[in-house]
Short mmCIF file of C-alpha atoms and ligand atoms in Angstrom, two decimals:
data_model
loop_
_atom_site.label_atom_id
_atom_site.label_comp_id
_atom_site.label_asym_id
_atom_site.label_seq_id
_atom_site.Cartn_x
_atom_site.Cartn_y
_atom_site.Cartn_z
CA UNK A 1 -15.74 -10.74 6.93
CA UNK A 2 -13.11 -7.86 6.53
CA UNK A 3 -10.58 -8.22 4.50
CA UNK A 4 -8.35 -6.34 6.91
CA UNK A 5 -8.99 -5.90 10.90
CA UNK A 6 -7.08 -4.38 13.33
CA UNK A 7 -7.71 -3.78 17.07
CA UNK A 8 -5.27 -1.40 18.61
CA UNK A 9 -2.38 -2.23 16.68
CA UNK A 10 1.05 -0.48 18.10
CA UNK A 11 4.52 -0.18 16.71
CA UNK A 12 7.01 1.33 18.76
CA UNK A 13 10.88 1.67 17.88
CA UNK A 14 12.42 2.88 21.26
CA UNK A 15 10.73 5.97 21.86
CA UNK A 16 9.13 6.39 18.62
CA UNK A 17 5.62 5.50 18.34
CA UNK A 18 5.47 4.44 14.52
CA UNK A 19 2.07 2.88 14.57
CA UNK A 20 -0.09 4.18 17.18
CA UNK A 21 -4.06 2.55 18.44
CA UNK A 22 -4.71 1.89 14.71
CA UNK A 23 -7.91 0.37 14.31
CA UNK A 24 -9.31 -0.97 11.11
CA UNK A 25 -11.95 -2.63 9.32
CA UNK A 26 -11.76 -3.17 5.72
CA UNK A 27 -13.82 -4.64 3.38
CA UNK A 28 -13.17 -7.53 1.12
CA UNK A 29 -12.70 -6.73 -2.73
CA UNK A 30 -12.17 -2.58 -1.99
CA UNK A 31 -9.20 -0.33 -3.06
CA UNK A 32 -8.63 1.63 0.43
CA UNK A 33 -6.00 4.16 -0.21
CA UNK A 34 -3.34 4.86 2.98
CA UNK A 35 -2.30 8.51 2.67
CA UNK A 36 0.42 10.67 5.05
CA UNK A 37 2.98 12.58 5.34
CA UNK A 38 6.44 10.74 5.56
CA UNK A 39 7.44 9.21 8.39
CA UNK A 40 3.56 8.95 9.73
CA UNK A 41 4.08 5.02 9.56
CA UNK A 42 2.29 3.52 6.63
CA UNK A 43 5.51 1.20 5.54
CA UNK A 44 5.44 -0.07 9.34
CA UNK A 45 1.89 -0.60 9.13
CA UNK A 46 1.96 -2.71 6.34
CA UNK A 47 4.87 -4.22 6.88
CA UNK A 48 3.00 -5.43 10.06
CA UNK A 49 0.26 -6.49 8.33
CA UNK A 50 2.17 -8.65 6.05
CA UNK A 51 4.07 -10.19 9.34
CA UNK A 52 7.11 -8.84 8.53
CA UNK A 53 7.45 -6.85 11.47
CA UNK A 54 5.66 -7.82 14.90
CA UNK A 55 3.15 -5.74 16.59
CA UNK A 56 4.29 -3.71 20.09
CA UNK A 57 0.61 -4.14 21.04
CA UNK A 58 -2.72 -4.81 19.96
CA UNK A 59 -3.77 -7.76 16.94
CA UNK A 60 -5.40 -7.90 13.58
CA UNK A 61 -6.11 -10.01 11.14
CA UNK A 62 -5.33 -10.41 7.05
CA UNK A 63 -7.80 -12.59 4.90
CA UNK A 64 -8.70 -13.69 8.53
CA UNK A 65 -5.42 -14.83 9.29
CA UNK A 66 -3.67 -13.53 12.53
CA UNK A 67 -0.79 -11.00 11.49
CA UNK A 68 1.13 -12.81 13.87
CA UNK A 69 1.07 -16.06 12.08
CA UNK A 70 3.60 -15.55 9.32
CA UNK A 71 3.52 -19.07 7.80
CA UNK A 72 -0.56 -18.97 6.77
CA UNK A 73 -0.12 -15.98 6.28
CA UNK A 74 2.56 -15.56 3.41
CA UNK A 75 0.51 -17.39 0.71
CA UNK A 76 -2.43 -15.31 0.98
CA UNK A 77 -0.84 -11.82 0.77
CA UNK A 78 1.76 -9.94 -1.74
CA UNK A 79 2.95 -6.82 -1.04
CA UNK A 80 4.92 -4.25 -3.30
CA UNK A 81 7.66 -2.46 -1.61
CA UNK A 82 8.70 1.05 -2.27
CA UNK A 83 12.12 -0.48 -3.49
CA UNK A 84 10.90 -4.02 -4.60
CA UNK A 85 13.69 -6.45 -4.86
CA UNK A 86 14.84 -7.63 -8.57
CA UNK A 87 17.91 -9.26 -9.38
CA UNK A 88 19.60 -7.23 -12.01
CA UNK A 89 21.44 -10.34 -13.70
CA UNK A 90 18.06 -12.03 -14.31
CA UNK A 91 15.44 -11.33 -17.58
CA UNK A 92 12.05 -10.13 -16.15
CA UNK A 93 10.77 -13.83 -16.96
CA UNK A 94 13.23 -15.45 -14.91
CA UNK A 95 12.40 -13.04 -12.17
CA UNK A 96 9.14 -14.09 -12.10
CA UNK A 97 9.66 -17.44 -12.18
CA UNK A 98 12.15 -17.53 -9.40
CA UNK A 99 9.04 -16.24 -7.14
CA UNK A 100 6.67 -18.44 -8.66
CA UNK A 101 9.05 -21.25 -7.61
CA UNK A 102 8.93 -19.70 -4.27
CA UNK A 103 5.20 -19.27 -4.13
CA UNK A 104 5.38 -23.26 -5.04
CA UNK A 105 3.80 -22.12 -8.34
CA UNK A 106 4.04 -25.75 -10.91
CA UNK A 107 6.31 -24.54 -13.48
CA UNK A 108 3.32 -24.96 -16.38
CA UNK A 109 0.95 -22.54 -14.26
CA UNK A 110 3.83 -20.24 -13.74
CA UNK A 111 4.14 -19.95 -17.52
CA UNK A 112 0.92 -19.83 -18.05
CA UNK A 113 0.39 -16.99 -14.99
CA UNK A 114 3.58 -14.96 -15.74
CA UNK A 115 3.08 -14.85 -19.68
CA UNK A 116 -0.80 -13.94 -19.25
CA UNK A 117 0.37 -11.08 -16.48
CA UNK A 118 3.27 -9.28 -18.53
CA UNK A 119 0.53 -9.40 -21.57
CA UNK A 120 -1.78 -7.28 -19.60
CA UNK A 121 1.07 -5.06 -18.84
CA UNK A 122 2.30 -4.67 -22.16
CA UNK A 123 5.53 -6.19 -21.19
CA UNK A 124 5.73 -9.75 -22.80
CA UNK A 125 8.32 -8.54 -25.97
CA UNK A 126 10.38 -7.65 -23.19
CA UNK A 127 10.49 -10.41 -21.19
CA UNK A 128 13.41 -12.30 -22.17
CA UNK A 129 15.54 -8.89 -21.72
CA UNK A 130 17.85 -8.53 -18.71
CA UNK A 131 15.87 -6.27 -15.70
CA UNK A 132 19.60 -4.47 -15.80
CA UNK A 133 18.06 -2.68 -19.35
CA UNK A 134 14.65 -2.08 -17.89
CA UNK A 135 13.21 1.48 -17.53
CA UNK A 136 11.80 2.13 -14.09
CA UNK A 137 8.19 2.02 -15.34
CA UNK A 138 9.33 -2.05 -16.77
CA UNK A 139 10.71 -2.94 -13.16
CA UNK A 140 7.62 -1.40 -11.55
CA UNK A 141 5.69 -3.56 -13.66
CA UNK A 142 7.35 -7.09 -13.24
CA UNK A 143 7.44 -5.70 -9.15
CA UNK A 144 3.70 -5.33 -9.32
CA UNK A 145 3.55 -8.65 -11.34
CA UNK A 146 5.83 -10.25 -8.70
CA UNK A 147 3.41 -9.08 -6.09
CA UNK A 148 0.18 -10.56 -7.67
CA UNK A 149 1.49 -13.91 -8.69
CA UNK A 150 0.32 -16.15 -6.84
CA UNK A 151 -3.08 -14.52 -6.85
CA UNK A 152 -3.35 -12.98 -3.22
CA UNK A 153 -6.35 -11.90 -1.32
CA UNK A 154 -4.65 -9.45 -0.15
CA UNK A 155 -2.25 -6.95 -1.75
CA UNK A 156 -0.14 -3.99 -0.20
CA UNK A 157 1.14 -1.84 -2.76
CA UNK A 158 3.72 0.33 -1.83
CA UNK A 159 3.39 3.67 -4.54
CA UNK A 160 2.84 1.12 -7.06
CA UNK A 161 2.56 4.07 -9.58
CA UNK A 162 5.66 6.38 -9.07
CA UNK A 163 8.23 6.91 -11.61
CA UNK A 164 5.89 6.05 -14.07
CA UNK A 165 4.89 7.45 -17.30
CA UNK A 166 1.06 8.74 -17.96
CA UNK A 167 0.03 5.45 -19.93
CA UNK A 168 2.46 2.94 -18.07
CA UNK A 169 0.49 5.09 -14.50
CA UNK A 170 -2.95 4.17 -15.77
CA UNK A 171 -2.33 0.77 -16.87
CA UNK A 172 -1.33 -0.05 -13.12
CA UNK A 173 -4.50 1.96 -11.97
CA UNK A 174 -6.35 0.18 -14.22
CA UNK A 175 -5.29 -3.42 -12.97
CA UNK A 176 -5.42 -2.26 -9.73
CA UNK A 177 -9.54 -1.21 -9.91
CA UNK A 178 -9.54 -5.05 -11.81
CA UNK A 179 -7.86 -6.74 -9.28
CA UNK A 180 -10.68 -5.08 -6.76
CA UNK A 181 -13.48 -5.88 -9.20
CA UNK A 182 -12.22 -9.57 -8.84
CA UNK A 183 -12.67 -9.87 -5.26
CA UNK A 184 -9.35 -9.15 -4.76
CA UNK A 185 -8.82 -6.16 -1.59
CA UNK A 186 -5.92 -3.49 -2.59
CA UNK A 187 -3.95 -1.65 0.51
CA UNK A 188 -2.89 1.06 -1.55
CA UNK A 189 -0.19 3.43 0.24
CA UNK A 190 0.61 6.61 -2.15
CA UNK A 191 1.57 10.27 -2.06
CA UNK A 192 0.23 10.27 -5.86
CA UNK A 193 -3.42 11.53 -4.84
CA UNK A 194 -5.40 11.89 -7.84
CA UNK A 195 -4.86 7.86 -8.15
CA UNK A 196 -6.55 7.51 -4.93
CA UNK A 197 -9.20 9.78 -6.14
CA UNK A 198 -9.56 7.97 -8.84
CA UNK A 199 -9.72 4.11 -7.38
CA UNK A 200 -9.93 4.40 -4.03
CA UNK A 201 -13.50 3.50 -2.41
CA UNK A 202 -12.06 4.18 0.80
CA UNK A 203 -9.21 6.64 2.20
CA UNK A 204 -7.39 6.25 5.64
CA UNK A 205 -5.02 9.39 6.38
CA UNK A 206 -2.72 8.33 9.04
CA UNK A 207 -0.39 11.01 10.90
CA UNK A 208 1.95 10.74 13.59
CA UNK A 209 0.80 6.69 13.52
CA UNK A 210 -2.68 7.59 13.93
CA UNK A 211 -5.55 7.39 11.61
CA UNK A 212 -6.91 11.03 11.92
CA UNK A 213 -9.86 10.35 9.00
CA UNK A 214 -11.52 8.12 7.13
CA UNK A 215 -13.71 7.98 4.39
CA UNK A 216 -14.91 7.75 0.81
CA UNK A 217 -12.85 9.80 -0.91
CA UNK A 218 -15.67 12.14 -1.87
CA UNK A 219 -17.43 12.28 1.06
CA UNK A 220 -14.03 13.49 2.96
CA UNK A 221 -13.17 16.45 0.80
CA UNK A 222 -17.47 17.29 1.70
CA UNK A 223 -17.19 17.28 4.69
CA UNK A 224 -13.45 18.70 5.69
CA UNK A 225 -13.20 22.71 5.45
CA UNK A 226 -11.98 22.36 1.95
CA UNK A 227 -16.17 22.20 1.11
CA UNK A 228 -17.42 21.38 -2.52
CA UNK A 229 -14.60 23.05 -4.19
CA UNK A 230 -12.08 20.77 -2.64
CA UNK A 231 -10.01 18.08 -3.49
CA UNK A 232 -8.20 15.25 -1.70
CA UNK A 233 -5.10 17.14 -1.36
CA UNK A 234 -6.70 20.01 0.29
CA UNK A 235 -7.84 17.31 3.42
CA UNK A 236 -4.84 16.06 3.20
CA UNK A 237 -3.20 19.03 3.68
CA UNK A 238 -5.73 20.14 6.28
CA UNK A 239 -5.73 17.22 8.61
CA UNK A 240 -1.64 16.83 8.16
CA UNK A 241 -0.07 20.46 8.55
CA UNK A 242 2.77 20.23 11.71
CA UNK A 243 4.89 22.95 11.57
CA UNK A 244 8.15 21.70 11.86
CA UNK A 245 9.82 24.45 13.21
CA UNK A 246 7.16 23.89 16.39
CA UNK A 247 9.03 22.88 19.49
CA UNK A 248 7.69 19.18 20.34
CA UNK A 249 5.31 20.38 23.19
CA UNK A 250 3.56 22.98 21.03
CA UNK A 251 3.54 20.54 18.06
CA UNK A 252 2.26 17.85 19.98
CA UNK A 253 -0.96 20.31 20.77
CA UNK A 254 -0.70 21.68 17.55
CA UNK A 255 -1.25 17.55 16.88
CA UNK A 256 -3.84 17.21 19.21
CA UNK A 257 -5.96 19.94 17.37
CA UNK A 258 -5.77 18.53 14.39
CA UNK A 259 -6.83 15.16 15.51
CA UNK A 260 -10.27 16.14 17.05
CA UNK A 261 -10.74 18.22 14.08
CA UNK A 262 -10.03 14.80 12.00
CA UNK A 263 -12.49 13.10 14.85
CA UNK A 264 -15.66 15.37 13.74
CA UNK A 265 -14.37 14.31 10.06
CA UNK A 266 -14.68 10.61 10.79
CA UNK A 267 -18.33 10.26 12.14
N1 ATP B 301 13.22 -0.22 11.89
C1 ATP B 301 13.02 0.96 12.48
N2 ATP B 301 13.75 1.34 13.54
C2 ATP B 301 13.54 2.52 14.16
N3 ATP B 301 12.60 3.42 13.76
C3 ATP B 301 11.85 3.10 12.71
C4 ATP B 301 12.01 1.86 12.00
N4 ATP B 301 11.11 1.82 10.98
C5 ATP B 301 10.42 2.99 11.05
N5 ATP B 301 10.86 3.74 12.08
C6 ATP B 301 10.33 5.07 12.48
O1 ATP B 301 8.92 4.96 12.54
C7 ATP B 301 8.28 6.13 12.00
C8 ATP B 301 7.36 5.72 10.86
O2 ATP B 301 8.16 5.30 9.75
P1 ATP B 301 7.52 4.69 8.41
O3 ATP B 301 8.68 4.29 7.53
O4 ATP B 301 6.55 3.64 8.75
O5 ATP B 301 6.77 5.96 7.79
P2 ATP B 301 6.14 6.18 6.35
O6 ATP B 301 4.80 6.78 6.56
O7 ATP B 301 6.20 4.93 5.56
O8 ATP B 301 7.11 7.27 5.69
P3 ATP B 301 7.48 7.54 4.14
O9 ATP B 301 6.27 8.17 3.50
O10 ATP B 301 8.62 8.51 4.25
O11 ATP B 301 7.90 6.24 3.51
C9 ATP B 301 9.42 7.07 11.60
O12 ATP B 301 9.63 7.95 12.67
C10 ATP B 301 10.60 6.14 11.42
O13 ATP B 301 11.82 6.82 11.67
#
């Protein structure tokens, strides 16, 4: 079963299309990295598929759960937020425990979970310390602990690495390939691409709401224009280059191009 299935799935805001047709099938226990430009709708989309927003049109599913049904649904995904949410006035343990208590955690497994977490991170010493004194890589950290708590099937990480040092960066890539390795499947949304290079088994780039290509990340860069020499950012480039200084009707075509060009990409 796929981890993550979607059949047509629309956002629209008004007259903005956010999410547009997306359709997708992903397996359980992979890192698939979501890559765009901004505004091409990858918070929407996983902000639908965490139910926190509700789809325009179309369905999909999360760990097999309908992205409509926000009650099952809550306990079996965590998701990382570009800005997570801390509370300053709390120490990084009492942040996590607060969610644990929410995730109806026992306080002994919380302990347990929260102290054996932060010790893979490197951020136990700290943990009685107030989040106000934390360095962004520290809040990143107890954010991405936050997010993995309660030991989701699912996880939606939100540039999980940014703002972060070199060492404090490949710690989180590091859990993140773990977290895959343990069944776990990783929605990884990032404009950081070398860490998708270096995790991701499978890329989606989504532009103007639409997935334009899809791929191993290795096979992409083969077979886009970019050739052998190529690297991610190079298709990323390739398949996401509107001018804006276009008028809408000649970027829309300008659009269109670039989508059938994605098409021969995506088999
Ligand atoms: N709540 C909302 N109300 C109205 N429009 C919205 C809303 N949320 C998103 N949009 C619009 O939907 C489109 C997609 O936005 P979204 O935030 O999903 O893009 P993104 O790919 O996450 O961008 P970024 O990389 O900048 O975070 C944008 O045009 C945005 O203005």
């Amino acid at each position: 079963m796929a981890a993550i299935e979607t059949t047509g799935l629309t956002k629209r805001y008004g007259a903005t299309v956010a999410v547009d047709d997306l359709e997708l099938s992903i397996p359980e226990g992979s890192v698939y990295g979501f890559l765009g430009p901004n505004g091409a709708g990858k918070t929407t989309t996983m902000r639908l598929l965490t139910s926190l927003t509700r789809p325009t049109e179309g369905s999909g599913t999360v760990a097999g759960v309908p992205i409509t049904d926000r009650t099952a649904l809550r306990p079996r995904v965590g998701y990382l937020p570009e800005t997570p949410p801390l509370y300053e006035q709390a120490t990084g343990f009492e942040q996590l425990e607060y969610v644990a208590g929410l995730r109806d955690l026992s306080p002994a497994a919380a302990r347990e979970r929260i102290e054996s977490l932060l010790a893979d991170l490197d951020l136990l010493a700290d943990a009685d310390a107030l989040i106000d004194d934390y360095s962004t890589g520290m809040r990143q950290k107890v954010a991405f602990v936050q997010a993995v708590l309660h030991d989701p099937d699912v996880v939606f990480l939100d540039e999980p690495t940014s703002g972060l040092d070199p060492r404090a960066a490949k710690t989180i890539r590091e859990r993140i390939r773990g977290l895959a390795d343990g069944g776990t499947t990783v929605f990884l949304s990032t404009h950081i691409l070398p860490v998708v290079e270096a995790v991701a088994d499978a890329v989606g780039i989504l532009s103007d709401g639409q997935l334009v290509a899809e791929g191993a990340p290795d096979a992409l860069v083969r077979r886009a224009e970019a050739g052998d020499e190529g690297t991610l950012e190079d298709v990323f480039l390739e398949l996401t280059d509107v001018d804006p200084s276009d008028s809408s009707d000649s970027g829309r075509d300008k659009d269109r191009g670039d989508t059938e060009n994605a098409e021969a990409i995506r088999d």
